[in-house]
């Protein structure tokens, strides 16, 4: 009986140990699961915040893209207007091009005429160059003659300066003589007036005398 009792006690003890071990394992498993769930929840919150930031960034990009699209539409409208204007300018330019081509044809004909004239002028140039050489020789001779004339002019200029000095001296003498002549003329006029006065006085005296002397006649 005691052997059976001990066997039962051992079985109960073993069962209790197994129960405790199972409970501890379940508790440990639950704690690990909770920790994993917390970690996953934290990761999900982080990812959610990141997704919100990405969404806001995407919305900003979308807004900028819409604004860019609006600007492009406006630019496209302006470009279409510019294209229309350019088309008109192109038509006008084509008309000008045709006119320019006509002028070019006329200019080419003028160029041919000018070339013929150039050929004629080249012959004249050769003649003129020959004449130019001849004239250069004449110029050299004239320069030599001119140098001789300059020397002669310098000599004559020196003579002229000497003559000018003599003329200045003679003019001074003439001025002195004219002053003397003027003084003498003044003296003569004074004497003539005095003579007239004396004649008048003599005539008055003679008219009062009955038998005037010969001086009165």
Short mmCIF file of C-alpha atoms in Angstrom, two decimals:
data_model
loop_
_atom_site.label_atom_id
_atom_site.label_comp_id
_atom_site.label_asym_id
_atom_site.label_seq_id
_atom_site.Cartn_x
_atom_site.Cartn_y
_atom_site.Cartn_z
CA UNK A 1 0.00 0.00 0.00
CA UNK A 2 2.77 2.37 0.86
CA UNK A 3 4.38 1.61 -2.50
CA UNK A 4 1.20 2.48 -4.34
CA UNK A 5 0.83 5.64 -2.28
CA UNK A 6 4.33 6.73 -3.10
CA UNK A 7 3.70 6.02 -6.79
CA UNK A 8 0.56 8.14 -6.70
CA UNK A 9 2.38 10.94 -4.93
CA UNK A 10 5.15 10.84 -7.50
CA UNK A 11 2.61 10.90 -10.30
CA UNK A 12 0.82 13.84 -8.73
CA UNK A 13 4.08 15.64 -8.17
CA UNK A 14 5.09 14.95 -11.74
CA UNK A 15 1.71 16.17 -12.97
CA UNK A 16 1.98 19.30 -10.88
CA UNK A 17 5.47 19.95 -12.24
CA UNK A 18 4.24 19.48 -15.76
CA UNK A 19 1.34 21.84 -15.12
CA UNK A 20 3.63 24.48 -13.62
CA UNK A 21 6.07 24.09 -16.50
CA UNK A 22 3.24 24.38 -19.03
CA UNK A 23 1.87 27.48 -17.32
CA UNK A 24 5.33 29.07 -17.21
CA UNK A 25 5.88 28.24 -20.88
CA UNK A 26 2.51 29.68 -21.81
CA UNK A 27 3.25 32.83 -19.80
CA UNK A 28 6.65 33.18 -21.44
CA UNK A 29 5.12 32.63 -24.87
CA UNK A 30 2.44 35.23 -24.14
CA UNK A 31 5.04 37.77 -23.00
CA UNK A 32 7.10 37.19 -26.13
CA UNK A 33 3.98 37.56 -28.29
CA UNK A 34 3.04 40.80 -26.54
CA UNK A 35 6.55 42.17 -27.05
CA UNK A 36 6.47 41.19 -30.71
CA UNK A 37 3.05 42.85 -31.10
CA UNK A 38 4.35 46.02 -29.40
CA UNK A 39 7.36 46.05 -31.72
CA UNK A 40 5.16 45.50 -34.77
CA UNK A 41 2.74 48.19 -33.57
CA UNK A 42 5.61 50.66 -33.08
CA UNK A 43 6.95 49.76 -36.52
CA UNK A 44 3.48 50.24 -38.01
CA UNK A 45 3.12 53.66 -36.33
CA UNK A 46 6.52 54.68 -37.69
CA UNK A 47 5.59 53.45 -41.15
CA UNK A 48 2.24 55.26 -40.87
CA UNK A 49 3.98 58.55 -39.99
CA UNK A 50 6.42 58.02 -42.86
CA UNK A 51 3.51 57.31 -45.21
CA UNK A 52 1.76 60.50 -44.05
CA UNK A 53 4.90 62.52 -44.69
CA UNK A 54 5.24 60.86 -48.09
CA UNK A 55 1.58 61.65 -48.77
CA UNK A 56 2.07 65.32 -47.84
CA UNK A 57 5.19 65.49 -50.02
CA UNK A 58 3.27 63.82 -52.85
CA UNK A 59 0.41 66.32 -52.44
CA UNK A 60 2.91 69.20 -52.59
CA UNK A 61 4.51 67.68 -55.69
CA UNK A 62 1.04 67.24 -57.16
CA UNK A 63 0.22 70.91 -56.45
CA UNK A 64 3.48 72.04 -58.04
CA UNK A 65 2.83 69.75 -60.99
CA UNK A 66 -0.67 71.19 -61.42
CA UNK A 67 0.77 74.73 -61.24
CA UNK A 68 3.45 73.74 -63.73
CA UNK A 69 0.75 72.26 -65.98
CA UNK A 70 -1.22 75.51 -65.78
CA UNK A 71 1.91 77.50 -66.60
CA UNK A 72 2.63 75.16 -69.50
CA UNK A 73 -0.92 75.60 -70.80
CA UNK A 74 -0.54 79.38 -70.63
CA UNK A 75 2.88 79.11 -72.28
CA UNK A 76 1.36 76.84 -74.93
CA UNK A 77 -1.34 79.41 -75.61
CA UNK A 78 1.30 82.14 -75.89
CA UNK A 79 3.43 79.89 -78.08
CA UNK A 80 0.49 79.24 -80.39
CA UNK A 81 -0.02 82.99 -80.68
CA UNK A 82 3.70 83.38 -81.37
CA UNK A 83 3.52 80.62 -83.99
CA UNK A 84 0.71 82.49 -85.71
CA UNK A 85 2.75 85.68 -85.63
CA UNK A 86 5.83 83.83 -86.87
CA UNK A 87 3.78 82.37 -89.72
CA UNK A 88 2.71 85.84 -90.74
CA UNK A 89 6.31 87.03 -90.47
CA UNK A 90 7.40 84.02 -92.51
CA UNK A 91 4.99 84.90 -95.29
CA UNK A 92 6.23 88.47 -95.24
CA UNK A 93 9.83 87.24 -95.22
CA UNK A 94 9.15 84.96 -98.18
CA UNK A 95 7.85 87.97 -100.08
CA UNK A 96 10.95 89.90 -99.12
CA UNK A 97 13.07 86.91 -100.16
CA UNK A 98 11.54 86.91 -103.64
CA UNK A 99 12.17 90.63 -103.91
CA UNK A 100 15.72 90.12 -102.65
CA UNK A 101 16.31 87.37 -105.21
CA UNK A 102 15.20 89.75 -107.95
CA UNK A 103 17.55 92.37 -106.58
CA UNK A 104 20.29 89.72 -106.42
CA UNK A 105 19.83 88.94 -110.12
CA UNK A 106 19.99 92.63 -110.91
CA UNK A 107 23.05 92.98 -108.69
CA UNK A 108 24.79 90.10 -110.46
CA UNK A 109 24.21 91.82 -113.79
CA UNK A 110 25.55 95.03 -112.29
CA UNK A 111 28.52 93.06 -111.00
CA UNK A 112 29.27 91.74 -114.48
CA UNK A 113 29.02 95.26 -115.85
CA UNK A 114 31.26 96.46 -113.04
CA UNK A 115 33.78 93.70 -113.79
CA UNK A 116 33.96 94.87 -117.38
CA UNK A 117 34.44 98.40 -116.09
CA UNK A 118 37.16 97.09 -113.75
CA UNK A 119 39.00 95.60 -116.69
CA UNK A 120 38.86 98.95 -118.42
CA UNK A 121 39.97 100.73 -115.27
CA UNK A 122 42.89 98.34 -114.81
CA UNK A 123 44.21 99.45 -118.18
CA UNK A 124 43.75 103.04 -117.11
CA UNK A 125 45.49 102.23 -113.80
CA UNK A 126 48.54 100.93 -115.63
CA UNK A 127 48.62 104.11 -117.68
CA UNK A 128 48.21 106.20 -114.53
CA UNK A 129 50.94 104.24 -112.73
CA UNK A 130 53.31 105.00 -115.59
CA UNK A 131 52.27 108.63 -115.41
CA UNK A 132 52.68 108.51 -111.62
CA UNK A 133 56.28 107.29 -111.97
CA UNK A 134 56.96 110.12 -114.37
CA UNK A 135 55.38 112.63 -112.00
CA UNK A 136 57.41 111.28 -109.07
CA UNK A 137 60.56 111.93 -111.05
CA UNK A 138 59.33 115.44 -111.79
CA UNK A 139 58.44 115.90 -108.10
CA UNK A 140 61.97 114.91 -107.11
CA UNK A 141 63.36 117.50 -109.51
CA UNK A 142 60.92 120.10 -108.23
CA UNK A 143 61.84 119.30 -104.62
CA UNK A 144 65.48 119.92 -105.47
CA UNK A 145 64.53 123.20 -107.15
CA UNK A 146 62.30 124.03 -104.19
CA UNK A 147 65.19 123.51 -101.79
CA UNK A 148 67.34 125.87 -103.85
CA UNK A 149 64.51 128.40 -103.89
CA UNK A 150 64.15 128.09 -100.12
CA UNK A 151 67.79 128.92 -99.65
CA UNK A 152 67.44 131.87 -102.02
CA UNK A 153 64.28 132.91 -100.17
CA UNK A 154 66.13 132.81 -96.84
CA UNK A 155 68.85 135.01 -98.29
CA UNK A 156 66.26 137.41 -99.72
CA UNK A 157 64.43 137.38 -96.39
CA UNK A 158 67.63 138.48 -94.68
CA UNK A 159 68.00 141.28 -97.27
CA UNK A 160 64.36 142.26 -96.70
CA UNK A 161 64.92 142.45 -92.96
CA UNK A 162 67.93 144.71 -93.53
CA UNK A 163 65.85 146.87 -95.88
CA UNK A 164 63.04 146.98 -93.33
CA UNK A 165 65.51 148.27 -90.77
CA UNK A 166 66.62 150.96 -93.22
CA UNK A 167 63.00 151.80 -94.04
CA UNK A 168 62.19 152.10 -90.35
CA UNK A 169 65.13 154.44 -89.90
CA UNK A 170 64.10 156.51 -92.96
CA UNK A 171 60.50 156.64 -91.74
CA UNK A 172 61.75 157.98 -88.43
CA UNK A 173 63.78 160.62 -90.28
CA UNK A 174 60.78 161.47 -92.49
CA UNK A 175 58.63 161.89 -89.40
CA UNK A 176 61.22 164.24 -87.91
CA UNK A 177 61.42 166.25 -91.15
CA UNK A 178 57.63 166.40 -91.40
CA UNK A 179 57.49 167.76 -87.86
CA UNK A 180 60.07 170.39 -88.77
CA UNK A 181 58.16 171.25 -91.97
CA UNK A 182 54.91 171.56 -90.03
CA UNK A 183 56.55 173.93 -87.55
CA UNK A 184 57.95 176.02 -90.40
CA UNK A 185 54.57 176.12 -92.14
CA UNK A 186 53.00 177.24 -88.90
CA UNK A 187 55.67 179.97 -88.61
CA UNK A 188 55.10 181.07 -92.22
CA UNK A 189 51.35 181.30 -91.66
CA UNK A 190 51.98 183.31 -88.50
CA UNK A 191 54.30 185.68 -90.38
CA UNK A 192 51.79 186.01 -93.24
CA UNK A 193 49.07 186.96 -90.79
CA UNK A 194 51.42 189.46 -89.17
CA UNK A 195 52.32 190.87 -92.60
CA UNK A 196 48.66 191.22 -93.53
CA UNK A 197 48.00 193.03 -90.28
CA UNK A 198 50.90 195.43 -90.88
CA UNK A 199 49.73 196.07 -94.45
CA UNK A 200 46.28 196.86 -93.13
CA UNK A 201 47.72 199.24 -90.54
CA UNK A 202 49.88 200.92 -93.21
CA UNK A 203 46.92 201.35 -95.51
CA UNK A 204 44.93 202.93 -92.69
CA UNK A 205 47.75 205.36 -91.89
CA UNK A 206 48.28 206.27 -95.55
CA UNK A 207 44.59 206.99 -95.99
CA UNK A 208 44.79 209.63 -93.25
CA UNK A 209 47.82 211.47 -94.74
CA UNK A 210 47.21 214.13 -97.46
CA UNK A 211 50.54 213.60 -99.11
CA UNK A 212 51.35 209.95 -98.47
CA UNK A 213 54.97 208.88 -98.68
CA UNK A 214 56.19 206.46 -101.36
CA UNK A 215 55.78 203.55 -98.94
CA UNK A 216 52.01 203.99 -99.24
CA UNK A 217 52.13 203.27 -102.99
#
